[in-house]
Short mmCIF file of C-alpha atoms in Angstrom, two decimals:
data_model
loop_
_atom_site.label_atom_id
_atom_site.label_comp_id
_atom_site.label_asym_id
_atom_site.label_seq_id
_atom_site.Cartn_x
_atom_site.Cartn_y
_atom_site.Cartn_z
CA MET A 1 -0.75 22.50 -33.68
CA ARG A 2 -0.26 19.94 -30.83
CA GLY A 3 -1.38 17.59 -33.66
CA THR A 4 1.36 18.76 -36.21
CA ARG A 5 3.83 18.53 -34.04
CA ARG A 6 2.16 14.42 -33.07
CA ALA A 7 2.44 13.55 -36.05
CA LEU A 8 5.47 14.66 -37.50
CA LEU A 9 7.33 13.22 -34.11
CA ARG A 10 4.96 9.74 -34.12
CA THR A 11 6.89 8.79 -37.81
CA GLY A 12 9.27 10.20 -36.15
CA LEU A 13 9.94 7.98 -34.11
CA ALA A 14 8.96 5.18 -35.25
CA GLY A 15 12.08 6.04 -37.79
CA GLY A 16 11.31 8.70 -39.76
CA LEU A 17 12.66 12.50 -39.54
CA GLY A 18 13.33 11.55 -36.27
CA ALA A 19 13.15 13.56 -32.24
CA ALA A 20 15.10 16.56 -33.83
CA ALA A 21 12.24 18.79 -33.60
CA ALA A 22 11.62 18.62 -30.44
CA LEU A 23 15.57 18.92 -29.75
CA THR A 24 15.19 21.84 -32.76
CA LEU A 25 16.81 25.84 -31.21
CA PRO A 26 15.58 28.35 -32.68
CA THR A 27 18.30 30.24 -34.76
CA GLN A 28 16.51 33.89 -33.28
CA GLY A 29 17.67 32.54 -30.30
CA SER A 30 21.65 33.85 -31.24
CA ALA A 31 22.55 37.30 -32.18
CA ASN A 32 21.43 36.92 -36.46
CA GLY A 33 21.12 33.89 -35.93
CA VAL A 34 24.96 33.42 -36.50
CA ARG A 35 25.87 29.40 -35.30
CA PRO A 36 29.52 30.32 -33.43
CA PRO A 37 32.32 27.66 -33.41
CA SER A 38 31.93 24.51 -31.16
CA GLY A 39 35.66 23.67 -31.53
CA LYS A 40 34.18 19.44 -30.96
CA GLY A 41 34.70 19.15 -34.11
CA PRO A 42 37.06 20.35 -38.44
CA HIS A 43 36.15 24.07 -38.82
CA ILE A 44 35.74 24.49 -42.75
CA GLY A 45 36.22 27.90 -43.83
CA ILE A 46 33.93 29.13 -47.48
CA LEU A 47 35.61 31.85 -48.47
CA LEU A 48 32.15 33.97 -50.41
CA TYR A 49 32.94 37.18 -52.81
CA GLU A 50 30.95 38.86 -55.03
CA ASN A 51 29.33 36.66 -58.07
CA PHE A 52 30.40 33.40 -56.47
CA THR A 53 28.61 30.57 -57.50
CA LEU A 54 26.39 29.86 -55.47
CA LEU A 55 26.03 25.88 -55.62
CA ASP A 56 29.86 26.00 -55.39
CA VAL A 57 29.37 26.73 -51.83
CA ALA A 58 25.93 25.39 -50.93
CA GLY A 59 27.04 21.75 -52.32
CA PRO A 60 30.29 21.22 -50.14
CA LEU A 61 28.17 23.17 -47.18
CA GLU A 62 24.58 21.13 -47.20
CA VAL A 63 27.95 17.68 -47.51
CA LEU A 64 30.07 19.19 -44.60
CA SER A 65 28.02 20.75 -41.80
CA ARG A 66 26.18 17.49 -41.31
CA ALA A 67 29.78 15.76 -40.28
CA PRO A 68 29.78 15.13 -36.82
CA ASP A 69 30.36 18.06 -35.17
CA ALA A 70 31.88 19.94 -37.95
CA ASP A 71 31.98 24.12 -37.57
CA VAL A 72 31.07 25.46 -40.91
CA SER A 73 32.00 29.26 -41.24
CA LEU A 74 31.42 31.60 -44.13
CA ILE A 75 33.62 34.25 -44.97
CA ALA A 76 34.20 37.38 -47.39
CA ASP A 77 36.04 40.23 -46.80
CA ARG A 78 33.31 41.83 -44.68
CA THR A 79 30.54 40.97 -43.18
CA GLY A 80 27.21 40.61 -44.84
CA PRO A 81 25.46 39.83 -47.61
CA VAL A 82 27.24 38.55 -50.94
CA ARG A 83 26.20 38.59 -54.06
CA CYS A 84 25.89 35.11 -56.25
CA ASP A 85 26.32 35.45 -60.46
CA THR A 86 23.22 35.62 -61.20
CA GLY A 87 22.69 38.57 -58.89
CA HIS A 88 19.16 35.80 -58.54
CA ALA A 89 19.76 35.33 -54.26
CA ALA A 90 22.74 36.33 -52.10
CA MET A 91 24.36 34.33 -49.37
CA VAL A 92 25.28 36.05 -45.68
CA ALA A 93 29.28 35.42 -44.50
CA ASP A 94 29.26 35.52 -40.55
CA TYR A 95 32.55 36.33 -40.37
CA ALA A 96 35.63 38.44 -41.85
CA LEU A 97 39.07 37.33 -43.40
CA GLY A 98 40.60 36.79 -40.17
CA ASP A 99 38.39 36.37 -37.72
CA HIS A 100 39.23 32.51 -37.12
CA ALA A 101 42.98 31.57 -36.24
CA LYS A 102 42.83 28.56 -37.52
CA LEU A 103 41.13 26.69 -40.55
CA ASP A 104 40.67 22.88 -40.62
CA VAL A 105 39.42 22.61 -44.28
CA LEU A 106 39.86 25.66 -46.50
CA LEU A 107 36.89 26.26 -49.58
CA VAL A 108 37.09 27.95 -51.96
CA PRO A 109 34.10 28.27 -54.68
CA GLY A 110 34.05 29.68 -58.38
CA GLY A 111 31.92 32.47 -59.53
CA SER A 112 31.91 34.34 -63.10
CA ASN A 113 35.09 35.31 -64.41
CA ASP A 114 34.37 39.01 -63.48
CA GLY A 115 34.05 37.48 -59.22
CA VAL A 116 37.36 34.95 -59.65
CA THR A 117 38.86 37.73 -61.86
CA SER A 118 38.06 40.42 -58.75
CA ALA A 119 38.69 38.03 -55.83
CA GLY A 120 42.20 36.62 -57.73
CA GLU A 121 42.65 40.27 -57.48
CA ASN A 122 42.61 40.99 -54.00
CA SER A 123 45.63 41.13 -51.77
CA ARG A 124 43.56 40.59 -48.87
CA ILE A 125 42.02 37.03 -50.00
CA LEU A 126 44.79 36.19 -51.59
CA ASP A 127 47.14 36.88 -48.93
CA TRP A 128 44.82 35.71 -46.01
CA ILE A 129 44.70 32.65 -48.15
CA ARG A 130 48.15 31.59 -48.47
CA ALA A 131 48.10 32.59 -44.79
CA VAL A 132 45.58 30.44 -44.14
CA ASP A 133 46.88 27.35 -45.82
CA ARG A 134 50.01 27.36 -44.03
CA ARG A 135 47.68 25.42 -41.29
CA THR A 136 44.81 23.68 -43.22
CA THR A 137 44.64 19.73 -43.48
CA TRP A 138 42.98 20.55 -46.51
CA THR A 139 42.91 23.00 -48.97
CA SER A 140 40.49 22.81 -51.51
CA SER A 141 38.42 24.69 -54.82
CA VAL A 142 35.26 24.45 -56.70
CA CYS A 143 34.72 24.80 -60.30
CA THR A 144 36.64 28.09 -61.03
CA GLY A 145 37.74 28.47 -57.93
CA ALA A 146 41.20 27.48 -59.03
CA TRP A 147 41.80 30.16 -60.57
CA VAL A 148 41.95 32.77 -57.27
CA LEU A 149 43.98 29.56 -55.93
CA GLY A 150 45.81 30.37 -58.42
CA GLN A 151 46.18 33.33 -57.90
CA ALA A 152 47.29 33.13 -54.36
CA GLY A 153 50.19 29.83 -55.83
CA LEU A 154 48.83 27.03 -54.77
CA LEU A 155 48.68 25.48 -58.14
CA ARG A 156 51.93 25.70 -59.54
CA GLY A 157 53.02 22.30 -60.39
CA LYS A 158 49.92 20.45 -59.18
CA ARG A 159 47.39 17.95 -60.85
CA VAL A 160 44.14 19.53 -61.00
CA THR A 161 40.92 19.76 -61.42
CA THR A 162 38.32 23.23 -62.25
CA TYR A 163 35.34 23.87 -64.83
CA TRP A 164 35.74 21.99 -67.65
CA ALA A 165 35.93 25.21 -70.18
CA ALA A 166 38.61 26.37 -67.28
CA GLY A 167 41.46 23.67 -67.79
CA PRO A 168 43.17 25.11 -70.18
CA VAL A 169 43.47 28.22 -68.10
CA VAL A 170 44.97 27.15 -65.30
CA GLU A 171 47.65 24.54 -67.09
CA GLU A 172 48.40 27.97 -69.59
CA ARG A 173 48.70 30.18 -66.37
CA PHE A 174 49.28 28.67 -63.69
CA GLY A 175 51.96 25.68 -64.58
CA ALA A 176 49.56 22.71 -62.85
CA VAL A 177 48.27 20.16 -65.23
CA TYR A 178 44.66 20.00 -65.54
CA VAL A 179 42.83 16.67 -64.88
CA PRO A 180 39.73 15.84 -66.23
CA GLU A 181 38.36 13.72 -62.94
CA ARG A 182 35.16 15.39 -60.96
CA HIS A 183 37.52 15.44 -58.06
CA VAL A 184 41.68 15.16 -57.46
CA ARG A 185 43.69 15.31 -54.69
CA ASP A 186 47.15 15.73 -54.59
CA GLY A 187 48.87 16.07 -51.82
CA LYS A 188 46.62 18.56 -49.77
CA LEU A 189 45.03 20.16 -52.44
CA LEU A 190 42.30 18.89 -53.44
CA THR A 191 40.13 20.45 -56.44
CA GLY A 192 36.66 19.98 -57.71
CA ALA A 193 35.17 20.61 -61.22
CA GLY A 194 32.28 22.53 -62.81
CA VAL A 195 29.57 23.75 -59.91
CA SER A 196 27.93 20.97 -59.03
CA ALA A 197 31.48 18.56 -58.40
CA GLY A 198 31.77 20.44 -54.69
CA GLN A 199 28.80 17.75 -54.36
CA ASP A 200 30.74 14.51 -54.78
CA MET A 201 34.24 16.49 -53.69
CA ALA A 202 32.34 17.35 -49.94
CA LEU A 203 31.56 13.25 -49.35
CA TRP A 204 34.86 12.26 -50.59
CA LEU A 205 36.64 14.02 -47.81
CA SER A 206 33.97 13.85 -45.31
CA GLU A 207 35.95 10.08 -45.18
CA LYS A 208 38.58 11.09 -43.97
CA LEU A 209 36.39 13.79 -41.83
CA SER A 210 35.11 10.91 -39.48
CA ASP A 211 34.95 7.40 -41.34
CA ARG A 212 33.77 5.40 -43.89
CA ALA A 213 30.03 4.60 -42.35
CA THR A 214 29.64 8.45 -41.30
CA ALA A 215 30.22 9.59 -45.28
CA GLU A 216 27.76 6.21 -46.85
CA ALA A 217 25.10 7.68 -44.41
CA LEU A 218 26.00 11.24 -45.27
CA GLU A 219 25.36 10.65 -48.92
CA LEU A 220 21.78 8.49 -47.26
CA ALA A 221 21.89 12.16 -45.44
CA VAL A 222 21.36 14.61 -48.28
CA GLU A 223 19.75 11.60 -50.19
CA TYR A 224 21.84 11.24 -53.24
CA ASP A 225 20.56 9.32 -55.72
CA PRO A 226 20.95 11.46 -58.77
CA ARG A 227 19.43 10.57 -61.86
CA PRO A 228 20.44 13.31 -64.19
CA PRO A 229 17.52 14.04 -66.57
CA PHE A 230 19.52 14.20 -70.19
CA GLY A 231 23.61 12.89 -69.53
CA THR A 232 24.86 15.43 -70.67
CA GLY A 233 26.94 16.68 -68.13
CA ASN A 234 30.18 15.25 -69.03
CA ALA A 235 31.94 17.78 -70.96
CA VAL A 236 34.90 15.59 -72.27
CA GLU A 237 31.58 13.46 -74.54
CA ALA A 238 29.87 17.26 -75.50
CA PRO A 239 29.72 18.04 -79.09
CA GLN A 240 31.18 21.69 -79.22
CA GLU A 241 27.53 22.59 -80.42
CA ARG A 242 26.01 22.10 -76.92
CA LYS A 243 29.68 22.89 -75.25
CA ASP A 244 29.06 26.97 -76.62
CA LEU A 245 24.87 26.86 -76.02
CA ALA A 246 26.61 26.40 -71.90
CA LEU A 247 28.01 28.72 -71.94
CA LYS A 248 26.03 31.23 -73.81
CA LEU A 249 23.27 30.54 -70.63
CA ILE A 250 25.63 30.55 -68.75
CA GLU A 251 26.83 34.59 -70.33
CA ASP A 252 22.91 35.65 -70.61
CA SER A 253 22.05 34.95 -67.15
CA LEU A 254 24.27 36.85 -65.87
CA PRO A 255 23.23 40.39 -64.93
CA MET B 1 45.74 42.52 -63.04
CA ARG B 2 45.18 43.59 -67.23
CA GLY B 3 47.09 40.70 -67.60
CA THR B 4 44.56 38.28 -65.68
CA ARG B 5 41.83 39.63 -67.88
CA ARG B 6 44.06 39.28 -70.92
CA ALA B 7 44.38 35.59 -70.44
CA LEU B 8 41.21 34.57 -69.20
CA LEU B 9 39.56 36.32 -72.51
CA ARG B 10 42.30 34.77 -74.99
CA THR B 11 41.62 31.12 -73.55
CA GLY B 12 37.66 31.98 -72.89
CA LEU B 13 37.77 33.55 -76.35
CA ALA B 14 39.44 29.89 -77.82
CA GLY B 15 36.20 27.48 -76.61
CA GLY B 16 37.10 28.55 -72.80
CA LEU B 17 35.01 30.44 -70.06
CA GLY B 18 33.33 32.57 -72.60
CA ALA B 19 33.47 36.72 -73.17
CA ALA B 20 31.30 37.12 -70.12
CA ALA B 21 34.20 38.57 -67.94
CA ALA B 22 34.20 42.04 -70.29
CA LEU B 23 30.13 41.51 -69.86
CA THR B 24 29.37 41.16 -66.03
CA LEU B 25 28.22 44.20 -64.30
CA PRO B 26 29.10 44.03 -60.86
CA THR B 27 26.84 43.32 -58.60
CA GLN B 28 26.52 46.11 -56.45
CA GLY B 29 25.55 48.15 -59.57
CA SER B 30 22.51 48.01 -57.59
CA ALA B 31 20.72 48.78 -54.95
CA ASN B 32 21.76 45.69 -52.21
CA GLY B 33 22.74 43.61 -55.67
CA VAL B 34 19.68 43.35 -56.04
CA ARG B 35 18.51 41.93 -59.33
CA PRO B 36 15.14 42.81 -60.05
CA PRO B 37 12.48 40.41 -62.58
CA SER B 38 13.05 41.31 -66.29
CA GLY B 39 9.57 40.05 -66.91
CA LYS B 40 11.20 38.57 -70.23
CA GLY B 41 10.91 34.98 -68.64
CA PRO B 42 10.21 32.17 -66.27
CA HIS B 43 9.86 33.73 -62.63
CA ILE B 44 10.04 31.61 -60.61
CA GLY B 45 9.86 32.64 -56.51
CA ILE B 46 11.55 29.98 -54.04
CA LEU B 47 10.16 30.05 -50.77
CA LEU B 48 12.66 31.07 -47.45
CA TYR B 49 11.14 30.31 -43.62
CA GLU B 50 14.04 29.83 -40.98
CA ASN B 51 15.65 26.32 -40.66
CA PHE B 52 14.88 25.62 -44.16
CA THR B 53 18.18 23.28 -46.12
CA LEU B 54 19.87 24.95 -48.20
CA LEU B 55 21.24 22.11 -50.55
CA ASP B 56 17.05 22.78 -51.41
CA VAL B 57 17.09 25.70 -52.54
CA ALA B 58 20.08 26.35 -53.84
CA GLY B 59 20.14 23.01 -56.80
CA PRO B 60 17.28 24.04 -58.49
CA LEU B 61 18.21 28.04 -58.23
CA GLU B 62 21.93 27.55 -59.43
CA VAL B 63 20.33 25.23 -62.65
CA LEU B 64 16.92 27.29 -63.74
CA SER B 65 18.64 30.98 -63.41
CA ARG B 66 21.04 30.00 -65.85
CA ALA B 67 16.98 28.68 -67.77
CA PRO B 68 16.93 31.68 -70.78
CA ASP B 69 15.38 35.39 -69.90
CA ALA B 70 14.64 33.18 -66.64
CA ASP B 71 13.95 35.37 -63.43
CA VAL B 72 14.32 33.89 -59.69
CA SER B 73 12.98 35.50 -56.23
CA LEU B 74 13.52 34.69 -52.66
CA ILE B 75 11.11 34.94 -51.01
CA ALA B 76 9.96 35.10 -47.08
CA ASP B 77 7.62 36.07 -44.20
CA ARG B 78 9.81 39.11 -44.31
CA THR B 79 12.80 40.65 -46.77
CA GLY B 80 16.79 39.96 -44.65
CA PRO B 81 18.76 37.44 -43.62
CA VAL B 82 16.86 33.67 -43.05
CA ARG B 83 19.07 31.20 -41.31
CA CYS B 84 19.47 28.10 -42.94
CA ASP B 85 18.19 24.80 -40.79
CA THR B 86 21.75 23.71 -39.49
CA GLY B 87 22.88 27.39 -38.38
CA HIS B 88 26.05 27.46 -40.58
CA ALA B 89 24.42 30.00 -42.95
CA ALA B 90 22.19 32.52 -44.35
CA MET B 91 20.31 33.20 -47.47
CA VAL B 92 18.95 36.60 -48.19
CA ALA B 93 15.05 36.80 -48.73
CA ASP B 94 14.73 40.02 -50.93
CA TYR B 95 11.31 39.87 -50.73
CA ALA B 96 8.70 39.48 -48.95
CA LEU B 97 5.12 37.37 -49.47
CA GLY B 98 3.08 39.37 -51.73
CA ASP B 99 6.63 41.52 -52.96
CA HIS B 100 4.94 40.03 -56.42
CA ALA B 101 1.69 39.37 -57.54
CA LYS B 102 2.04 36.37 -59.74
CA LEU B 103 5.08 33.40 -60.15
CA ASP B 104 5.21 31.02 -63.26
CA VAL B 105 6.27 28.57 -60.51
CA LEU B 106 6.52 27.88 -56.82
CA LEU B 107 9.09 25.96 -55.54
CA VAL B 108 8.83 25.01 -51.31
CA PRO B 109 12.25 24.50 -50.02
CA GLY B 110 12.37 21.26 -47.14
CA GLY B 111 13.79 21.93 -43.50
CA SER B 112 14.51 20.55 -40.51
CA ASN B 113 11.33 19.63 -38.38
CA ASP B 114 11.12 22.53 -36.66
CA GLY B 115 11.62 24.89 -39.83
CA VAL B 116 8.87 22.06 -41.85
CA THR B 117 6.32 22.47 -38.94
CA SER B 118 7.12 26.52 -37.91
CA ALA B 119 6.54 27.11 -42.16
CA GLY B 120 3.75 24.92 -41.84
CA GLU B 121 1.62 26.98 -39.13
CA ASN B 122 2.22 29.83 -40.23
CA SER B 123 -0.70 31.12 -41.48
CA ARG B 124 0.28 33.92 -44.03
CA ILE B 125 2.51 31.61 -45.49
CA LEU B 126 0.05 28.52 -46.07
CA ASP B 127 -2.42 31.56 -47.79
CA TRP B 128 0.18 32.79 -49.74
CA ILE B 129 1.38 30.02 -50.88
CA ARG B 130 -3.05 29.11 -51.97
CA ALA B 131 -2.94 32.23 -53.68
CA VAL B 132 -0.04 32.05 -56.11
CA ASP B 133 -0.89 28.67 -56.83
CA ARG B 134 -3.90 29.93 -58.16
CA ARG B 135 -2.00 30.77 -60.96
CA THR B 136 1.77 29.48 -61.32
CA THR B 137 1.94 26.75 -64.50
CA TRP B 138 4.37 25.06 -61.85
CA THR B 139 3.66 24.76 -58.07
CA SER B 140 7.24 22.61 -56.37
CA SER B 141 9.02 20.96 -53.52
CA VAL B 142 12.26 19.89 -52.18
CA CYS B 143 12.08 17.40 -49.93
CA THR B 144 10.41 18.23 -46.98
CA GLY B 145 8.35 21.19 -48.26
CA ALA B 146 5.62 19.18 -49.31
CA TRP B 147 5.29 18.30 -45.99
CA VAL B 148 4.81 23.16 -46.17
CA LEU B 149 2.58 22.31 -49.68
CA GLY B 150 0.47 19.97 -47.50
CA GLN B 151 -0.31 21.81 -44.76
CA ALA B 152 -1.60 24.45 -47.77
CA GLY B 153 -4.16 21.61 -48.45
CA LEU B 154 -1.97 21.19 -51.86
CA LEU B 155 -1.93 17.22 -51.36
CA ARG B 156 -4.91 15.59 -51.17
CA GLY B 157 -5.04 12.30 -53.45
CA LYS B 158 -2.03 13.66 -55.12
CA ARG B 159 1.13 11.33 -56.34
CA VAL B 160 4.61 12.90 -54.37
CA THR B 161 7.31 12.52 -53.56
CA THR B 162 9.50 13.88 -50.24
CA TYR B 163 12.70 13.22 -48.01
CA TRP B 164 12.70 9.40 -48.10
CA ALA B 165 11.78 10.12 -44.15
CA ALA B 166 8.98 12.03 -44.21
CA GLY B 167 7.14 9.58 -46.84
CA PRO B 168 4.87 7.65 -44.91
CA VAL B 169 4.27 11.33 -42.79
CA VAL B 170 2.92 12.50 -45.81
CA GLU B 171 0.33 9.66 -46.75
CA GLU B 172 -0.75 9.82 -43.42
CA ARG B 173 -1.49 13.87 -43.12
CA PHE B 174 -2.48 14.98 -46.13
CA GLY B 175 -3.59 11.81 -47.55
CA ALA B 176 -1.06 11.94 -50.64
CA VAL B 177 -0.02 8.54 -52.53
CA TYR B 178 4.05 8.62 -51.75
CA VAL B 179 6.29 7.04 -54.92
CA PRO B 180 9.88 7.51 -53.70
CA GLU B 181 11.11 8.63 -57.29
CA ARG B 182 13.77 11.42 -58.21
CA HIS B 183 10.61 13.53 -58.67
CA VAL B 184 7.28 12.98 -59.37
CA ARG B 185 4.53 14.94 -61.43
CA ASP B 186 1.27 15.20 -60.23
CA GLY B 187 -0.84 17.78 -62.88
CA LYS B 188 1.39 20.78 -62.14
CA LEU B 189 2.01 19.54 -58.96
CA LEU B 190 5.54 18.89 -59.40
CA THR B 191 7.85 17.23 -55.99
CA GLY B 192 11.12 16.07 -55.19
CA ALA B 193 12.89 13.99 -53.44
CA GLY B 194 15.54 15.19 -50.51
CA VAL B 195 18.01 17.68 -50.43
CA SER B 196 19.79 16.66 -53.75
CA ALA B 197 16.82 16.16 -55.83
CA GLY B 198 16.00 18.98 -56.67
CA GLN B 199 18.70 19.06 -59.12
CA ASP B 200 17.35 16.78 -60.70
CA MET B 201 13.80 18.21 -61.27
CA ALA B 202 15.15 21.55 -61.97
CA LEU B 203 16.66 20.18 -64.28
CA TRP B 204 13.68 18.34 -66.03
CA LEU B 205 12.04 20.91 -65.48
CA SER B 206 14.62 23.05 -67.19
CA GLU B 207 13.35 21.51 -70.46
CA LYS B 208 9.22 22.67 -69.48
CA LEU B 209 10.51 25.52 -69.40
CA SER B 210 12.61 25.96 -72.29
CA ASP B 211 13.17 23.21 -74.44
CA ARG B 212 15.37 19.98 -75.12
CA ALA B 213 19.13 21.40 -76.16
CA THR B 214 18.41 24.10 -73.72
CA ALA B 215 18.31 22.11 -70.82
CA GLU B 216 20.81 20.05 -72.17
CA ALA B 217 23.01 22.18 -72.15
CA LEU B 218 22.08 23.22 -68.66
CA GLU B 219 23.59 20.37 -67.58
CA LEU B 220 26.30 20.44 -68.83
CA ALA B 221 26.17 24.30 -68.17
CA VAL B 222 26.53 22.87 -64.28
CA GLU B 223 28.65 20.03 -64.70
CA TYR B 224 26.31 17.69 -63.78
CA ASP B 225 27.93 14.19 -63.87
CA PRO B 226 27.84 13.44 -60.56
CA ARG B 227 29.85 10.03 -59.30
CA PRO B 228 28.55 9.81 -56.02
CA PRO B 229 31.38 8.22 -54.44
CA PHE B 230 29.14 5.71 -51.73
CA GLY B 231 26.81 5.04 -53.71
CA THR B 232 24.52 4.52 -50.88
CA GLY B 233 21.74 7.55 -51.56
CA ASN B 234 19.12 5.04 -52.31
CA ALA B 235 17.22 4.70 -49.58
CA VAL B 236 14.96 1.80 -50.49
CA GLU B 237 18.19 -0.15 -50.47
CA ALA B 238 19.73 1.67 -47.83
CA PRO B 239 20.06 -0.82 -44.15
CA GLN B 240 18.32 -0.28 -41.54
CA GLU B 241 21.06 1.07 -39.31
CA ARG B 242 22.52 3.69 -42.01
CA LYS B 243 18.83 4.67 -42.76
CA ASP B 244 19.15 5.52 -38.75
CA LEU B 245 22.88 7.05 -38.77
CA ALA B 246 21.38 9.38 -41.74
CA LEU B 247 18.99 10.12 -39.02
CA LYS B 248 21.11 10.90 -36.22
CA LEU B 249 23.75 12.69 -38.20
CA ILE B 250 21.28 15.37 -39.09
CA GLU B 251 19.47 15.47 -35.60
CA ASP B 252 22.98 16.19 -34.47
CA SER B 253 23.38 18.99 -37.09
CA LEU B 254 21.29 21.23 -35.56
CA PRO B 255 22.19 24.04 -33.26
#
């Protein structure tokens, strides 16, 4: 065991993974391992709700949680496990609505139609989003999280992006202007395209929360040098047949 | 509320998010929302351990859970919440080691130095990995998950990739050959580079688990059309100064 640790540290100190191993505290150290906000840096609050889309949360969280002194809090209507749309995973909401008086960044993930429809009909969630938005520096969404922001009344007349198949919905229902870009800023409203787009959006945001050199290093920290194997992820270029199959795969993946 | 649902469905049926809303079952339907394996498709088991890296798990899970009839199970030494390396989030292990007799795909995520060192010293985890590996079609890792596979004795003489800063470690300790590519296949061993690389690896794997047309549609389903804002995610091209800052940001992000 000592040998293992030494091997990691020696390489680490030689420019590898680093001395973090010696410094890391076991998460069992605090109650349920919850890491309370330090208050030293930006506080990012991410909403969880039943049937959210996992990567919409995890992509931005992975990037933003590495920003200097950043606090990240997972917040839901109730604390405890919240199941994602496919039912294959649950994340834990460490905080309930109202546990934090102020957030610098609010991020609302997308989810299945059932998930975003239910969240967008939950008056406690919508009231909380409106209250938090009054004091945020950035209010953001990933994928169909834009639907929930729209239900809270935050998209009217705004330039936004969302999941490629949901563009017409946000335009028709909320009077927003759908811009099919990876992420779109309109004032302090920052919206991301579908699912994986949250990573690009979060890296862009990380520069605003810190500085360019830090954001460039964060992109390296998560080794974000993507190599899409098929190059078929752009909906504007995709044939209808592939779009239909993509939507069918999503439908079929739900419980 | 009906209006909301109709608006989604109407657009959906017109080529938008689709009829999934009408078909989605609330996850509250089953105990803790856990979705039991259907047995109809490939069974992907993802290991969780304290101080794992969130995106290493969520990236592949998001892609693979949309593959036709795929079952995905989150498995840990004990069931229940498992905290990620930054302490900002926890995922729920729905299953304990040994709950599933056979897995088609085993995926081991990376984690902080403390996380992978501890997991790589846990004989229950290592024995389980060796036992599961005997019957898998694919045994895979993301990022420093390769360290855990190496501790289980599965990397000796293999061509592998891992987190950019960990390449020297796996070569020195396990006699593996580090190949700085996005993902590397050696027989049934499939290793991914750091953190975000799990998405590329999972899309590549999804073709093996289904077919090319399905994999191309999965790339669109998660709107994987990445636009790295800085283009600084490649470690081979990165100056030492940026590498040092990236590793410092990771160390500083730990509890």
